[in-house]
XYZ file of C-alpha atoms in Angstrom:
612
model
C -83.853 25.884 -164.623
C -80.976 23.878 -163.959
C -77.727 24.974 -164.412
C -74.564 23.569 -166.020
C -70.859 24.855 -167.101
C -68.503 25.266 -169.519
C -66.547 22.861 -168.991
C -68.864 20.593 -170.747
C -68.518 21.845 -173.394
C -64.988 19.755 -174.168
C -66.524 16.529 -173.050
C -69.979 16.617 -175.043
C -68.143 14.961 -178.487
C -67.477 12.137 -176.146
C -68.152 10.907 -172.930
C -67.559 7.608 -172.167
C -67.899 5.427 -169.118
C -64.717 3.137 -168.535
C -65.961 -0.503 -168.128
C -64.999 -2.044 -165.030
C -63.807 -5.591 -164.606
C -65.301 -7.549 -161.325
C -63.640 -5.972 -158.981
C -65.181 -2.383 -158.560
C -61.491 -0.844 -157.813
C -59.681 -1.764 -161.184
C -59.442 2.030 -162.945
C -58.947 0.756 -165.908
C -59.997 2.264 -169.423
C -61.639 0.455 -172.080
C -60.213 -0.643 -175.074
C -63.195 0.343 -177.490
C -65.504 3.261 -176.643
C -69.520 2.231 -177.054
C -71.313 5.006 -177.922
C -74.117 5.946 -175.922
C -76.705 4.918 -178.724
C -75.893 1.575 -178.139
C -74.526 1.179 -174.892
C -77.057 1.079 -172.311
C -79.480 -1.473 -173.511
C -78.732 -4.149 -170.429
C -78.283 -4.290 -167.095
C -74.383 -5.126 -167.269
C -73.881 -1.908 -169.158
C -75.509 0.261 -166.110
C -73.933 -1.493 -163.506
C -70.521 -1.214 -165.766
C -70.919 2.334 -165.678
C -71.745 3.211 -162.624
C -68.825 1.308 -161.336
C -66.669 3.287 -162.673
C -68.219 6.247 -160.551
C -66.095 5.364 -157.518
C -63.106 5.887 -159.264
C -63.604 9.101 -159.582
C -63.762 9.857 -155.454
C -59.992 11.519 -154.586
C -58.209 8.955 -152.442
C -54.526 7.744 -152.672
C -54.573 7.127 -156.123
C -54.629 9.893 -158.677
C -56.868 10.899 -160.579
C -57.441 13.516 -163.513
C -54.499 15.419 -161.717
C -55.827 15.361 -158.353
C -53.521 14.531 -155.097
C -54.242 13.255 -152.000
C -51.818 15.797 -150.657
C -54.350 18.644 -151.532
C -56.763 16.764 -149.391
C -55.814 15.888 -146.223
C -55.284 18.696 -142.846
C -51.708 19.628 -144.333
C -51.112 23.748 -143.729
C -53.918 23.717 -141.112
C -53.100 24.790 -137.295
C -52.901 21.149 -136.563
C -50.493 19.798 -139.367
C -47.126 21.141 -140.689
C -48.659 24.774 -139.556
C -47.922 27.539 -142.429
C -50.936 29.126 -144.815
C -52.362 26.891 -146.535
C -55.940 28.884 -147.741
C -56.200 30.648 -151.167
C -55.530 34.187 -151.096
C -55.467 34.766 -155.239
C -57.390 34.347 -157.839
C -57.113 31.184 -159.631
C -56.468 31.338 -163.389
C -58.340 27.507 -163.323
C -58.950 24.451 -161.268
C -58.898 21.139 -161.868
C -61.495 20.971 -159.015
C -63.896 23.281 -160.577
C -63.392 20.951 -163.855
C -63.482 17.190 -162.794
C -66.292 17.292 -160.703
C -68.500 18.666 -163.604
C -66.711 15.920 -165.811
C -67.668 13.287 -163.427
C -71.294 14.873 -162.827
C -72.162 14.392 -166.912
C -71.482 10.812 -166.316
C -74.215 10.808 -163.420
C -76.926 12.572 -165.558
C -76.139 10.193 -168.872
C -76.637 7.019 -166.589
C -79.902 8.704 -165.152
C -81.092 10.047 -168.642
C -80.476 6.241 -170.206
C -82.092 4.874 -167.055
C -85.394 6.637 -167.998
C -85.384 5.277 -171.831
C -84.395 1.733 -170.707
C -86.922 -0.451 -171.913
C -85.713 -3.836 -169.969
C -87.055 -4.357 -166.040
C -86.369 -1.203 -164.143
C -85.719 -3.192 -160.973
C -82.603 -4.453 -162.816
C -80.815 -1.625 -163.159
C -82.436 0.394 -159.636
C -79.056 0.380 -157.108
C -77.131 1.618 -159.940
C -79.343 4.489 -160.867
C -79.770 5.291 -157.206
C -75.589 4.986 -157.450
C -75.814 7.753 -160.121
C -77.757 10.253 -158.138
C -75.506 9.106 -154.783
C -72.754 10.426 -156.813
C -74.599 13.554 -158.514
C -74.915 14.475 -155.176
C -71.494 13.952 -153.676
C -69.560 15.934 -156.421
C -72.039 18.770 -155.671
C -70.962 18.975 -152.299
C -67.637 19.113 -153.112
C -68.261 21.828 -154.896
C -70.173 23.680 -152.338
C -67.348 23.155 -149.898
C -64.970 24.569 -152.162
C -66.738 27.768 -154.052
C -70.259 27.778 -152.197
C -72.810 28.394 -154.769
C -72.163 26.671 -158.614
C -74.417 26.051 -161.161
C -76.322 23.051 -160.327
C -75.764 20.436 -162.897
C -78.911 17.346 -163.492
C -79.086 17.665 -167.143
C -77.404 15.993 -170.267
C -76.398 18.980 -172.066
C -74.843 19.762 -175.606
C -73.186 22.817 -176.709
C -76.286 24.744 -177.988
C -77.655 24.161 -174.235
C -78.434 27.524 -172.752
C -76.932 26.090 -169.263
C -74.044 26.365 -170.055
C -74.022 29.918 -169.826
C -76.236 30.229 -166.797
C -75.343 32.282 -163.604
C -74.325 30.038 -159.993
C -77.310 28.441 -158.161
C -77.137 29.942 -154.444
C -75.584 27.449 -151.830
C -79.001 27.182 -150.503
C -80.446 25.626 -153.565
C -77.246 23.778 -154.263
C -78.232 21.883 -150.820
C -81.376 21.357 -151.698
C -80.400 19.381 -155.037
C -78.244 17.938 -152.918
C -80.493 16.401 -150.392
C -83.299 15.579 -152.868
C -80.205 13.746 -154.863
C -79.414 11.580 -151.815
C -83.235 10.543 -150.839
C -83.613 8.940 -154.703
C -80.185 7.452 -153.140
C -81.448 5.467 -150.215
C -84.930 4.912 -151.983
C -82.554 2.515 -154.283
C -79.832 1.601 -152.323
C -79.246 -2.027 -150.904
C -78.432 -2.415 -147.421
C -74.902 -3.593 -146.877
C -76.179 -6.953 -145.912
C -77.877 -7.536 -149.083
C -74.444 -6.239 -150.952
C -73.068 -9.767 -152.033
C -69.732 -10.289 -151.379
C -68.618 -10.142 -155.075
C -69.800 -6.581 -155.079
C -68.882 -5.299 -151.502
C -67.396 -2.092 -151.323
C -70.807 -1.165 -153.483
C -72.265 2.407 -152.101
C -75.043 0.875 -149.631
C -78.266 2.631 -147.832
C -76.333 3.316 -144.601
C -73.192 5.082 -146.598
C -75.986 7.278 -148.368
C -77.456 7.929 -144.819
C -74.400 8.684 -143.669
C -72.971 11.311 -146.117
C -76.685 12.917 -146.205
C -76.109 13.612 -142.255
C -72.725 14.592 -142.948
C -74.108 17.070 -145.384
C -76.538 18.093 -143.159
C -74.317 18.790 -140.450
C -72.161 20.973 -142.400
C -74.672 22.936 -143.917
C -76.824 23.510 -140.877
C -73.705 24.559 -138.615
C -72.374 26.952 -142.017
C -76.078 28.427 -141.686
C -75.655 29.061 -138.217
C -71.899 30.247 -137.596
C -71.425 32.196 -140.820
C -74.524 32.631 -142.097
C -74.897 34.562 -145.573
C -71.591 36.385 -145.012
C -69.815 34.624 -147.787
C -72.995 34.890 -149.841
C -72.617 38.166 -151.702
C -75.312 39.990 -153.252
C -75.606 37.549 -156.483
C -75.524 40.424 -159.086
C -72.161 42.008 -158.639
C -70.473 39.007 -156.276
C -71.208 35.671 -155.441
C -74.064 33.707 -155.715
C -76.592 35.345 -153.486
C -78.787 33.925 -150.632
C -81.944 32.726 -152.767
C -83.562 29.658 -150.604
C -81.892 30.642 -147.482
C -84.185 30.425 -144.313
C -83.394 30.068 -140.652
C -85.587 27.121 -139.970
C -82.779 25.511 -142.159
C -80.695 24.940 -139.443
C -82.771 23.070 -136.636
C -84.275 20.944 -139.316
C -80.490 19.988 -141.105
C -79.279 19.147 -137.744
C -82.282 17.269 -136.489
C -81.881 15.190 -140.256
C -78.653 14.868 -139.251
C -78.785 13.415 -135.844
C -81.737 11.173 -137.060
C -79.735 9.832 -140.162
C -76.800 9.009 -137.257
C -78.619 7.175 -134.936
C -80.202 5.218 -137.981
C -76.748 4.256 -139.009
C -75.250 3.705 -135.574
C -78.050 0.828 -135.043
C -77.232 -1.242 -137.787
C -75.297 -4.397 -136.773
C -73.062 -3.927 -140.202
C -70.669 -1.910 -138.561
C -68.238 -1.569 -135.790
C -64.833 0.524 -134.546
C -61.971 -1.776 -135.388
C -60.456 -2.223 -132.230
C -58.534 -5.676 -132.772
C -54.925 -4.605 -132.323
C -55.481 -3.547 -128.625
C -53.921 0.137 -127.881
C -52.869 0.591 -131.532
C -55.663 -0.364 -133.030
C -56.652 3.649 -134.850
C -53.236 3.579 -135.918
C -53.591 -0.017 -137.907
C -57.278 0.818 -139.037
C -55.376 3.121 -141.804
C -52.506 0.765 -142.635
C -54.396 -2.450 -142.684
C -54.169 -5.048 -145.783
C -52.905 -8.187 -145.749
C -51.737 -10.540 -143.003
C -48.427 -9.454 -143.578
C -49.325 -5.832 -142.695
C -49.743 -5.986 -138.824
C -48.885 -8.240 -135.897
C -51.813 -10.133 -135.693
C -52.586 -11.545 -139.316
C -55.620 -9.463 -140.253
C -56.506 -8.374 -143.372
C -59.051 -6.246 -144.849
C -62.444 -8.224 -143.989
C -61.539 -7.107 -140.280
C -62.737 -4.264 -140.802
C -65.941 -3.404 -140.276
C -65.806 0.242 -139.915
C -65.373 1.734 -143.233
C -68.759 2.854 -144.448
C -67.128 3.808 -148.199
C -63.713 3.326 -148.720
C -61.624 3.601 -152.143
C -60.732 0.562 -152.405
C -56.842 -0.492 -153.720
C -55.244 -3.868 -154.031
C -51.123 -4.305 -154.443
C -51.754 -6.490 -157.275
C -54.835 -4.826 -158.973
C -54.504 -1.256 -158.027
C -51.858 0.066 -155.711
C -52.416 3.723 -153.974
C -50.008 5.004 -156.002
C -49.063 7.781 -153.537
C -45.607 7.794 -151.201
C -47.366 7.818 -148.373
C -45.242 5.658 -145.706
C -42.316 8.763 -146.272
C -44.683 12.051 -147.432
C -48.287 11.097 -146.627
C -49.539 12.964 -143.399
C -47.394 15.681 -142.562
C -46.030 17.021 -139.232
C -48.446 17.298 -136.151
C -48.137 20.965 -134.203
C -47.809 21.414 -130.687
C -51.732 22.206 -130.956
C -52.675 18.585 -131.818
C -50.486 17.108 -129.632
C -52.156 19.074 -126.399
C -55.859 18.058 -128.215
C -54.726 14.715 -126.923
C -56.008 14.500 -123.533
C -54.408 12.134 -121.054
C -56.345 8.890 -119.623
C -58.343 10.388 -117.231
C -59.939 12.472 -120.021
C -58.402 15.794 -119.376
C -56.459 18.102 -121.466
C -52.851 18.335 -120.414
C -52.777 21.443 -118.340
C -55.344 20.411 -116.252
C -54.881 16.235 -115.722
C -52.855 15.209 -112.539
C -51.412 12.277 -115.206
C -49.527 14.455 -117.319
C -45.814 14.377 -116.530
C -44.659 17.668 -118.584
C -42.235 18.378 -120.987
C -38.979 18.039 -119.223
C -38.420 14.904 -120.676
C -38.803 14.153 -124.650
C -40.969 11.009 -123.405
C -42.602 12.848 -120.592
C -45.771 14.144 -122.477
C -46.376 10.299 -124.030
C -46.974 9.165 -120.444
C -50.618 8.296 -119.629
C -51.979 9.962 -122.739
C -54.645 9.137 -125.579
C -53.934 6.001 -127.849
C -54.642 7.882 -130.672
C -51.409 9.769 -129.740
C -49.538 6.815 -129.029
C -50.191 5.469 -132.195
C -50.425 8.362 -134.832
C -46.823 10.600 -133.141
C -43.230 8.505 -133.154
C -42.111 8.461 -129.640
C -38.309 9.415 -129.343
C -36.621 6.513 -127.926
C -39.001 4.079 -129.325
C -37.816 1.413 -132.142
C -39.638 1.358 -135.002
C -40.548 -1.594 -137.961
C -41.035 -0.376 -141.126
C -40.037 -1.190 -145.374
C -37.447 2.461 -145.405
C -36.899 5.225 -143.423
C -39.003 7.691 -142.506
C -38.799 9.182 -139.040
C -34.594 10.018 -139.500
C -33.758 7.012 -138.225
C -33.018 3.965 -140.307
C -36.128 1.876 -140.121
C -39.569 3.322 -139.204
C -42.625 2.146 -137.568
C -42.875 -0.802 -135.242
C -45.561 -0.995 -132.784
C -45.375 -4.414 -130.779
C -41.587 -3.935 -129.817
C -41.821 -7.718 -127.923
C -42.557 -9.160 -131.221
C -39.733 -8.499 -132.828
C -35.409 -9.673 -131.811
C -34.676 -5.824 -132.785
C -30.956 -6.210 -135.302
C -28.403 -3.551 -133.902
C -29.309 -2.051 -137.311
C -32.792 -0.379 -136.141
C -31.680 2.388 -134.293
C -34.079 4.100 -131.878
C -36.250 7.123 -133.530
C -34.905 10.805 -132.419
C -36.363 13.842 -134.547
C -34.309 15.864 -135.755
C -34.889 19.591 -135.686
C -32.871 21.070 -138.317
C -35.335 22.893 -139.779
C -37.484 25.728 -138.973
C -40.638 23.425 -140.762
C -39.657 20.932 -138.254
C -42.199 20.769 -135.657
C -40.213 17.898 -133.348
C -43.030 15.511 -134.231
C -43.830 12.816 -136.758
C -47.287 11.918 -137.724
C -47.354 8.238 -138.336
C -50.740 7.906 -140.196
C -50.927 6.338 -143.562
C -47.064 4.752 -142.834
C -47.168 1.344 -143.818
C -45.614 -1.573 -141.423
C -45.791 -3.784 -144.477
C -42.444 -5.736 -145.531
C -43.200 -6.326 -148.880
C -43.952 -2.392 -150.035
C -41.897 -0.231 -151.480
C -42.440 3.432 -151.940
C -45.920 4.456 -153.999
C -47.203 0.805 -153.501
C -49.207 0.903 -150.188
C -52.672 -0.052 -150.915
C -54.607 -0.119 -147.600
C -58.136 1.407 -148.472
C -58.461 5.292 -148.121
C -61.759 5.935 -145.981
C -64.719 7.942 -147.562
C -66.959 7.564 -144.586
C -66.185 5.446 -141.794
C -68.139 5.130 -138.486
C -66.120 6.891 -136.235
C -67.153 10.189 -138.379
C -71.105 8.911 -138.086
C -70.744 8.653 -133.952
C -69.229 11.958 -133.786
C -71.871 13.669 -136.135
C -74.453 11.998 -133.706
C -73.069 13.719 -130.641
C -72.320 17.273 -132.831
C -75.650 17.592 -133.643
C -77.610 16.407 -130.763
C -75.294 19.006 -128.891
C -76.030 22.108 -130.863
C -79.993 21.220 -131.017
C -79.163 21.374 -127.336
C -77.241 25.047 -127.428
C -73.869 23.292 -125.779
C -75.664 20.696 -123.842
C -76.107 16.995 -124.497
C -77.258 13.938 -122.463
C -75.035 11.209 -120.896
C -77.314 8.718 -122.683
C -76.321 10.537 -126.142
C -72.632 11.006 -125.210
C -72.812 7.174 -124.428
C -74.505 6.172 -127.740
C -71.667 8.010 -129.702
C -68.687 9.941 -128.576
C -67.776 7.839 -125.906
C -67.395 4.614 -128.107
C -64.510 6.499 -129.952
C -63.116 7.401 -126.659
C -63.582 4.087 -125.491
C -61.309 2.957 -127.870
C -58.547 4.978 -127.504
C -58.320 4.432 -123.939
C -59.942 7.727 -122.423
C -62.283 8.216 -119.587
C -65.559 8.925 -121.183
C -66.806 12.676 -121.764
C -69.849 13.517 -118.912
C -71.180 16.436 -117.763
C -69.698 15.786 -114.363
C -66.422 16.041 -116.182
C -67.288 19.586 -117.776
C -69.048 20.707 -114.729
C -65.731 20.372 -112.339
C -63.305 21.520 -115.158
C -64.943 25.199 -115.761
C -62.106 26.065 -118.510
C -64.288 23.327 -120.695
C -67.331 22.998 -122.685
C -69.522 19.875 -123.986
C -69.179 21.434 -127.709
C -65.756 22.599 -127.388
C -64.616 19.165 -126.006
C -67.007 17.591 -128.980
C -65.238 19.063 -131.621
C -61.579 18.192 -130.194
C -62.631 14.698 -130.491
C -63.658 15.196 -134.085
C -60.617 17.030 -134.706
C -57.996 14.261 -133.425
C -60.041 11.414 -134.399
C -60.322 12.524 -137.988
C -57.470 14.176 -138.435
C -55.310 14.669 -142.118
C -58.815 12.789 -143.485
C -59.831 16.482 -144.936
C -61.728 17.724 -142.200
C -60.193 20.354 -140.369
C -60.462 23.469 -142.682
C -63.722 23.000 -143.347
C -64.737 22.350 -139.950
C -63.173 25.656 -139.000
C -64.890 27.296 -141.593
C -68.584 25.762 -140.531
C -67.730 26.973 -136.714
C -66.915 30.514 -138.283
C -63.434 30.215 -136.350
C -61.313 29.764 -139.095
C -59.713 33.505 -138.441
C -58.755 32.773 -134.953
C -57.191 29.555 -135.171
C -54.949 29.625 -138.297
C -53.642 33.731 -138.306
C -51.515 32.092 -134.998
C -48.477 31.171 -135.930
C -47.999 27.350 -135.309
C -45.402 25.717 -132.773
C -43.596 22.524 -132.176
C -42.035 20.796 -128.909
C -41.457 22.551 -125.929
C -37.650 23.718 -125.399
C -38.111 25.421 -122.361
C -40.068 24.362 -119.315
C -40.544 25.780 -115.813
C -37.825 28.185 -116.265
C -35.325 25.348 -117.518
C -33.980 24.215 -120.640
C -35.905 20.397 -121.954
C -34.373 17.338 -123.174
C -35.426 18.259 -126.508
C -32.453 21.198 -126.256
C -29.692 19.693 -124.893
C -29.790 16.073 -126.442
C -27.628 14.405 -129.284
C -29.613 12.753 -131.729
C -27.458 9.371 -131.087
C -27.970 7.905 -134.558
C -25.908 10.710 -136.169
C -24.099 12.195 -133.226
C -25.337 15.747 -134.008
C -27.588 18.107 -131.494
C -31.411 17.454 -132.007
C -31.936 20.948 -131.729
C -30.069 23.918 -133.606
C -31.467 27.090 -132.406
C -29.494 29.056 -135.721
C -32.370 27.004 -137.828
C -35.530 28.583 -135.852
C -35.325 32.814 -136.483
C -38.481 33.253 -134.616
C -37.286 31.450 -131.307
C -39.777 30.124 -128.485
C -42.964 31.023 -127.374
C -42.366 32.777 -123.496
C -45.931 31.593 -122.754
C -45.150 27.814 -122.573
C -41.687 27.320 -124.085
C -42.667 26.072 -127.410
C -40.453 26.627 -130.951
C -42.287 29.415 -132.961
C -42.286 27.700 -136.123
C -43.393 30.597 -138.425
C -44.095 34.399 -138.273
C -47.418 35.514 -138.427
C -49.084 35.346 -141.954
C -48.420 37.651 -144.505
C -52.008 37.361 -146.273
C -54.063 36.515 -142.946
C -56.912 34.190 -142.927
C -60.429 36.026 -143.378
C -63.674 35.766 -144.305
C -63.008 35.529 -147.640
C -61.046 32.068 -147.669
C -63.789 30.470 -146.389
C -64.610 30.030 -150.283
C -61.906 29.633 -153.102
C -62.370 31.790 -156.312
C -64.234 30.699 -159.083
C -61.971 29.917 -161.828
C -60.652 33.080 -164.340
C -61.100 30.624 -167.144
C -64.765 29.808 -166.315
C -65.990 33.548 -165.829
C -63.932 34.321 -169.025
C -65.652 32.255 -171.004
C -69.382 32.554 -169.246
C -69.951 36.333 -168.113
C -73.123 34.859 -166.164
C -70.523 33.298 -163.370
C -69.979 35.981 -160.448
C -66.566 35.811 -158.586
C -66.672 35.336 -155.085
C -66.789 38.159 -152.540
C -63.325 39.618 -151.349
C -61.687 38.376 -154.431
């Protein structure tokens, strides 16, 4: 039987889906509450609610006490470094609770879809909405706790569910998957979205989370297998379902779903802004907002977005001055120079001497995403240490003697000597907590590089030209690097096709909530963040860098004050140690949060995880 939880118990008196005006994005609440007896007699009414259903996706914008800072790469190897995994027990979680708030909305639309008496064809793309969504908080939760009660029903407080034990991850993927195929059974094709209602969940966004699912899961199955299982009786929520031909079917779904996606003419990379075009994709609204005039409708990659609007719904979130954290000296070598080649082994790469030296002949995505010391930057407020932040076509602009040059400042042993430009708005009419570029759900960078993941562990590490053309090499392509062939791996025998596959997953996606979970899928999560992370390099070929001898010449004070950094630099390659090792390390364990105290306190049926 399927399963439910506590938690709705407290919503069961009411539940009500906020009405939405015509535009899908406005999270407003209604003034009057319908109740469900009489709400969802037309058409209007179902579409109504299930608009409301993409407000509840985190973004920017808060919601029920979620933040986008929770969500994004921040405490990882590759941003800000430190811890940042559960090691305790949580008392509760608002991420246990919304997502079974926002599935009871999903199983009212579907239960009212089956007693609506009008013409089912009427109401079809927002029931298939409804299960879209069933299925997307689901995998949230499996991300988060692994196996949870599986939740389809409209339930009431007599409901037995809601005292049943956790639904294994293996059947929580199933529901899952079945969820998603009712999905693109009912889903229009973006083409036949009209423009009133774009930004509507299409066929191809439904096909593209179902392979992103499937990638996950099959890659979980095959790196960690049914380690963070437990026994189901005594911890976790046991292996029931699980079966090894899982894993070449998920990621044969999953490269399928891709290449379906890939082919339709609906999408495209943005790549309109020449070299800086990744780093406007996530800052792009109106014409005011880059160099060139564009707005929103030129972009053509975002699959799902949440959509915001400065004059409708603004993100809400300060993310020009807090939004994306500080890149380590890890991501900044994942960028590989022009040629296509990691750092240490490209004949571009014109070391470390310099504080500009390691920008040379290097990835756009670099370029764009990491303030270059030296460089002027355009911006509404300061963000970098400097007065003004963020310019990117310097030749546009008669730079006032009041924009100083950007110089980090490393006063702080938190400080990695970078800054990490995504989500920082260019815009001259924003203020603080009013950016409202779109935050991107699914966007077809993420589709190309599922494609090439998959087709590469169906082939055990190896993977065709023809594939690496159809997919990886179009992100590549755009941010000016050689593409990836098996020439290239063959000559350079320090790399591999998968390892070199997941880097470009890892910097093209990067602070979009990726990177801990990836980790945890590849079952490498313990020996990539128990390393303590580093910043810039201090000390190279036996002599001291730029970075510690300069004076920061906006403030006339040294850029680098050794008394700040306790643990010192790195003898291996003369990088600042940031942090000492972790006091709770990273294990097997953290792959999965607990399940909330709360929950198990009140239903003795929920098992806590294993290690916990």
């Amino acid at each position: 039987m399927k399963k439910a939880r506590f938690y709705i118990l407290m919503l069961v008196a009411v539940t009500l889906l906020q009405s939405a005006c015509t535009k899908r994005f406005l999270d407003l609440d209604p003034q009057d509450t319908p109740s469900e007896a009489v709400y969802f007699t037309k058409p209007e009414h179902f579409k109504a609610a299930a608009n409301d259903f993409y407000n509840k996706m985190i973004g920017f914008r808060p919601v029920d006490g979620s933040s986008i800072y929770n969500w994004e790469d921040k405490g990882s190897d590759i941003i800000d470094g430190g811890y940042g995994w559960p090691v305790a027990l949580n008392a509760s979680d608002i991420y246990w609770n919304n997502p079974y708030k926002y599935l009871r909305g999903n199983n009212i639309l579907i239960e009212k879809a089956r007693e609506y008496n009008g013409n089912a064809a009427d109401i079809t793309k927002y029931v298939a909405a409804a299960y879209f969504f069933r299925a997307w908080h689901h995998f949230f939760l499996l991300k988060r706790f692994g196996g949870v009660p599986i939740d389809t029903i409209v339930v009431d407080i007599n409901s037995p569910e809601l005292y049943g034990p956790r639904n294994s991850r293996y059947e929580v993927v199933k529901q899952i998957l079945s969820d998603l195929d009712v999905a693109i059974a009912g889903l229009p094709l973006e083409a036949a979205i009209a423009a009133a209602d774009k930004g509507q969940v299409s066929q191809q966004a439904a096909k593209a989370f179902k392979a992103r699912v499937l990638l996950y899961e099959g890659t979980y199955e095959k790196y960690v297998g049914n380690t963070t299982d437990g026994d189901g009786v005594s911890t976790g929520a046991g292996s029931k379902g699980v079966s090894s031909a899982n894993i070449p079917a998920y990621l044969t779904q999953a490269a399928s779903l891709a290449a379906d996606v890939m082919s339709y003419p609906d999408y495209k990379l943005f790549n309109d802004l020449d070299s800086l075009s990744y780093y406007y994709l996530f800052v792009l609204e109106d014409n005011l907002s880059n160099p060139k005039g564009l707005t929103k409708a030129n972009n053509k990659e975002f699959i799902l977005s949440s959509k915001y609007d400065y004059s409708l719904l603004q993100g809400n979130a300060n993310l020009t001055h807090t939004g994306a954290g500080a890149p380590t000296r890890k991501l900044a070598d994942m960028y590989t120079c022009k040629d296509g080649l990691p750092p240490s082994a490209s004949p571009l790469f014109k070391g470390y001497a310099k504080m500009r030296d390691e920008y040379e002949n290097r990835d756009y995505r670099m370029l764009g995403m990491v303030g270059i010391p030296g460089n002027r930057y355009w911006g509404f407020s300061s963000a970098f240490g400097a007065n003004y932040t963020l310019a990117n076509y310097i030749d546009l602009f008669n730079w006032p003697s009041s924009i100083k040059p950007y110089y980090p400042d490393l006063y702080n042993n938190s400080n990695t000597g970078y800054s990490n430009r995504k989500w920082s708005s260019e815009h001259p009419n924003r203020n603080d907590y009013q950016e409202s570029y779109d935050y991107p759900q699914i966007r077809l960078a993420e589709v190309y590089l599922i494609y090439a993941e998959a087709k590469c562990e169906l082939g055990n590490g190896s993977i065709s030209d023809a594939d690496l053309n159809l997919s990886v090499n179009k992100v590549r392509e755009r941010a000016g690097v050689a593409p990836l062939t098996n020439a290239l791996i063959a000559q350079h025998p320090g790399l591999t096709m998968l390892g070199e596959i997941r880097r470009e997953r890892t910097i093209e996606l990067q602070n979009e909530n990726t990177r801990f979970t990836d980790l945890f899928r590849w079952g490498i999560a313990e020996a990539n963040l128990n390393q303590p992370a580093e910043g810039v390099v201090i000390q190279y070929n036996g002599q001291p860098t730029e970075f510690a001898t300069a004076v920061n010449p906006n403030n006339n004070l040294p850029i680098y004050r050794a008394s700040v950094f306790p643990y010192g630099v790195n003898p291996a390659n003369g990088a600042l140690k940031l942090f000492a090792p972790p006091t709770a390390p990273m294990t097997r364990k953290n792959y999965l949060t607990s399940i909330p105290q709360d929950q198990i306190g009140i239903n003795h049926a929920l098992v806590q995880n294993p290690g916990y």
